Amino acid sequence: MNNLEFQQNLLDLAEKDFLLLTESERFAHQLLWRFRRECLLGGRKGWETPAITTLNQWMERLWMELWPDSWPASQYKRWHVLQQCIETIPPPDPLQRDIPLILALDESFEHCLRYGLDPGDGDPANGLVEWRRSLWNSFHELLARDGLFHPAALPQKLYSVLSRLPERIPPKLAAAGFEFSGFWEKKLLDRKSTRLNSSHT
């Protein structure tokens, strides 16, 4: 199956009122453009909008609809809190208390959370890893005090909620073109979705 055939299969699902989730915004926009173009060529209104969006956008919207007690922290907030934590728990030498360190820490926490790892736990390790774990625990606690959490934890939080409220998952849901989804994203998608993949996406 080539890329155009794959996209046509997805558009056929959109016509059947499926919610289509994609990994990238670019692919979602490509599908929306093709859908509207086919509407116009078929004499239909070109502004008809099918349910095609990215997984991240869908998760954020669903989380808002659930009226949660906590919210994903913004980049600015995360970096500000990390700076506070670094001042309280200084890094080991030769690390410098600077912006590159803050960015690297935020990125490492994101990777851990995406792939189902607790950034504050694990087997005994070297001083650098132990320092990062202590820093995470402090960072996580400070965010929680403000009703916030790291956005990379959203798939895990949604998975927990949807395990209790399966009716919140759309009955017609398809996930397309996911090659790099994280641990909790996969579990979330596998709950009730049709997985469609193509090496051409």
Coordinates of C-alpha atoms in Angstrom, one line a residue:
M1 CA 0.0 0.0 0.0
N2 CA 1.4 3.4 -1.0
N3 CA 1.1 6.6 0.9
L4 CA -1.9 7.9 -1.1
E5 CA -3.8 4.6 -0.7
F6 CA -3.0 4.7 3.0
Q7 CA -4.4 8.2 3.3
Q8 CA -7.5 7.3 1.4
N9 CA -8.2 4.5 3.8
L10 CA -8.0 7.0 6.6
L11 CA -10.3 9.4 4.8
D12 CA -12.8 6.6 4.4
L13 CA -12.8 6.1 8.1
A14 CA -13.2 9.9 8.6
E15 CA -16.3 9.7 6.4
K16 CA -17.6 7.0 8.8
D17 CA -17.3 9.4 11.8
F18 CA -14.1 7.9 13.2
L19 CA -11.9 10.1 15.3
L20 CA -8.4 9.8 13.6
L21 CA -5.4 10.4 15.8
T22 CA -2.0 11.0 14.2
E23 CA 1.5 11.3 15.7
S24 CA 2.4 14.5 13.8
E25 CA 0.6 17.8 13.2
R26 CA 2.0 17.8 9.6
F27 CA 0.2 14.5 8.8
A28 CA -3.1 15.6 10.5
H29 CA -3.0 18.8 8.3
Q30 CA -2.3 16.7 5.2
L31 CA -5.3 14.6 5.9
L32 CA -7.5 17.6 6.6
W33 CA -6.4 19.2 3.4
R34 CA -7.2 16.1 1.3
F35 CA -10.6 15.7 3.0
R36 CA -11.6 19.3 2.2
R37 CA -10.3 19.0 -1.3
E38 CA -12.4 15.9 -1.9
C39 CA -15.4 17.6 -0.5
L40 CA -15.0 20.5 -2.9
L41 CA -14.5 18.2 -5.9
G42 CA -17.5 16.2 -4.9
G43 CA -19.7 19.3 -4.7
R44 CA -19.8 19.4 -0.9
K45 CA -19.0 22.2 1.4
G46 CA -15.2 22.5 1.7
W47 CA -15.3 23.7 5.3
E48 CA -16.6 20.4 6.6
T49 CA -14.2 19.4 9.3
P50 CA -13.6 15.7 10.1
A51 CA -12.4 14.5 13.5
I52 CA -8.7 14.4 12.6
T53 CA -6.2 15.6 15.2
T54 CA -2.9 14.7 16.8
L55 CA -2.8 12.5 19.9
N56 CA -1.3 15.4 22.0
Q57 CA -4.1 17.8 21.0
W58 CA -6.8 15.1 21.7
M59 CA -5.2 14.3 25.1
E60 CA -5.1 18.0 26.1
R61 CA -8.7 18.6 25.0
L62 CA -10.0 15.5 26.8
W63 CA -8.1 16.4 30.0
M64 CA -9.7 19.8 30.0
E65 CA -13.2 18.3 29.5
L66 CA -12.6 16.1 32.6
W67 CA -12.3 19.2 34.8
P68 CA -9.2 17.9 36.5
D69 CA -7.6 19.1 39.8
S70 CA -4.2 19.4 38.3
W71 CA -2.8 20.8 35.0
P72 CA 0.2 20.3 32.8
A73 CA 2.9 22.9 33.7
S74 CA 4.0 25.4 31.1
Q75 CA 7.6 25.5 29.9
Y76 CA 8.2 28.7 31.7
K77 CA 6.9 27.3 35.0
R78 CA 8.9 24.1 34.7
W79 CA 12.1 26.0 34.0
H80 CA 11.5 28.4 36.9
V81 CA 10.8 25.6 39.4
L82 CA 13.8 23.7 38.1
Q83 CA 16.0 26.8 38.7
Q84 CA 14.7 27.0 42.3
C85 CA 15.4 23.3 42.8
I86 CA 19.0 23.6 41.5
E87 CA 19.6 26.5 43.9
T88 CA 18.4 24.3 46.8
I89 CA 20.0 21.0 45.6
P90 CA 23.3 22.1 43.8
P91 CA 24.6 19.9 41.0
P92 CA 27.8 17.9 41.4
D93 CA 30.9 19.2 39.7
P94 CA 31.6 19.9 36.9
L95 CA 27.9 20.8 36.1
Q96 CA 27.1 24.5 36.1
R97 CA 23.9 26.1 37.4
D98 CA 22.9 27.5 34.0
I99 CA 20.2 27.4 31.4
P100 CA 21.6 24.4 29.4
L101 CA 21.4 22.3 32.6
I102 CA 17.8 23.3 33.2
L103 CA 16.9 22.4 29.6
A104 CA 18.7 19.1 29.8
L105 CA 17.0 18.2 33.0
D106 CA 13.6 19.0 31.7
E107 CA 14.3 16.9 28.6
S108 CA 15.6 14.0 30.6
F109 CA 12.4 14.0 32.8
E110 CA 10.3 14.1 29.7
H111 CA 12.0 11.0 28.3
C112 CA 11.7 9.1 31.5
L113 CA 8.0 9.8 31.8
R114 CA 7.3 9.1 28.2
Y115 CA 8.8 5.7 28.4
G116 CA 7.2 4.7 31.7
L117 CA 10.2 5.3 34.0
D118 CA 10.0 7.1 37.4
P119 CA 12.6 9.8 37.3
G120 CA 12.9 9.7 41.1
D121 CA 13.3 6.0 41.6
G122 CA 15.6 3.1 40.6
D123 CA 18.4 0.9 41.7
P124 CA 21.4 2.5 43.5
A125 CA 23.4 4.5 40.9
N126 CA 26.3 7.0 40.6
G127 CA 26.2 10.4 42.2
L128 CA 24.9 12.2 39.1
V129 CA 21.9 9.9 38.8
E130 CA 21.2 10.1 42.5
W131 CA 21.3 13.9 42.3
R132 CA 18.9 14.0 39.4
R133 CA 16.5 11.7 41.3
S134 CA 16.6 14.0 44.3
L135 CA 16.1 17.0 42.1
W136 CA 13.1 15.3 40.4
N137 CA 11.4 14.5 43.7
S138 CA 11.8 18.1 44.8
F139 CA 10.6 19.4 41.4
H140 CA 7.6 17.1 41.3
E141 CA 6.6 18.1 44.8
L142 CA 6.8 21.8 44.1
L143 CA 4.7 21.5 41.0
A144 CA 2.1 19.4 42.8
R145 CA 1.8 22.1 45.4
D146 CA 0.6 24.5 42.7
G147 CA -1.7 21.8 41.2
L148 CA 0.6 21.1 38.3
F149 CA 2.5 18.2 36.8
H150 CA 5.0 17.6 34.0
P151 CA 3.1 17.4 30.7
A152 CA 4.9 14.2 29.7
A153 CA 2.9 12.5 32.5
L154 CA -0.4 13.3 30.8
P155 CA -0.8 10.0 28.9
Q156 CA -0.3 8.1 32.2
K157 CA -2.8 10.3 34.0
L158 CA -5.4 9.9 31.2
Y159 CA -4.9 6.2 31.1
S160 CA -5.7 6.0 34.7
V161 CA -8.8 8.1 34.3
L162 CA -10.0 6.2 31.2
S163 CA -9.6 2.9 33.0
R164 CA -12.3 4.1 35.4
L165 CA -14.3 5.9 32.7
P166 CA -14.1 3.9 29.5
E167 CA -17.2 5.6 28.2
R168 CA -15.1 8.7 27.6
I169 CA -13.2 6.9 24.8
P170 CA -14.9 7.6 21.5
P171 CA -16.5 4.4 20.2
K172 CA -14.9 4.9 16.7
L173 CA -11.2 5.7 17.2
A174 CA -8.3 5.0 14.9
A175 CA -4.6 5.8 15.5
A176 CA -2.5 6.2 12.4
G177 CA 1.2 6.3 11.6
F178 CA 2.6 6.0 15.1
E179 CA 6.2 5.0 15.1
F180 CA 7.7 6.7 18.2
S181 CA 4.9 6.6 20.7
G182 CA 6.0 6.3 24.4
F183 CA 5.0 3.6 26.9
W184 CA 1.8 5.3 28.2
E185 CA 0.8 6.6 24.8
K186 CA 0.9 3.0 23.5
K187 CA -1.2 1.8 26.4
L188 CA -3.7 4.6 25.9
L189 CA -4.0 3.9 22.2
D190 CA -4.4 0.2 22.7
R191 CA -7.3 0.6 25.0
K192 CA -9.9 1.0 22.3
S193 CA -8.4 2.1 19.0
T194 CA -7.8 0.6 15.6
R195 CA -4.1 0.9 14.9
L196 CA -3.2 1.7 11.3
N197 CA 0.4 1.9 10.2
S198 CA 2.2 2.5 7.0
S199 CA 5.9 2.9 6.3
H200 CA 4.9 5.7 4.0
T201 CA 3.4 8.1 6.5

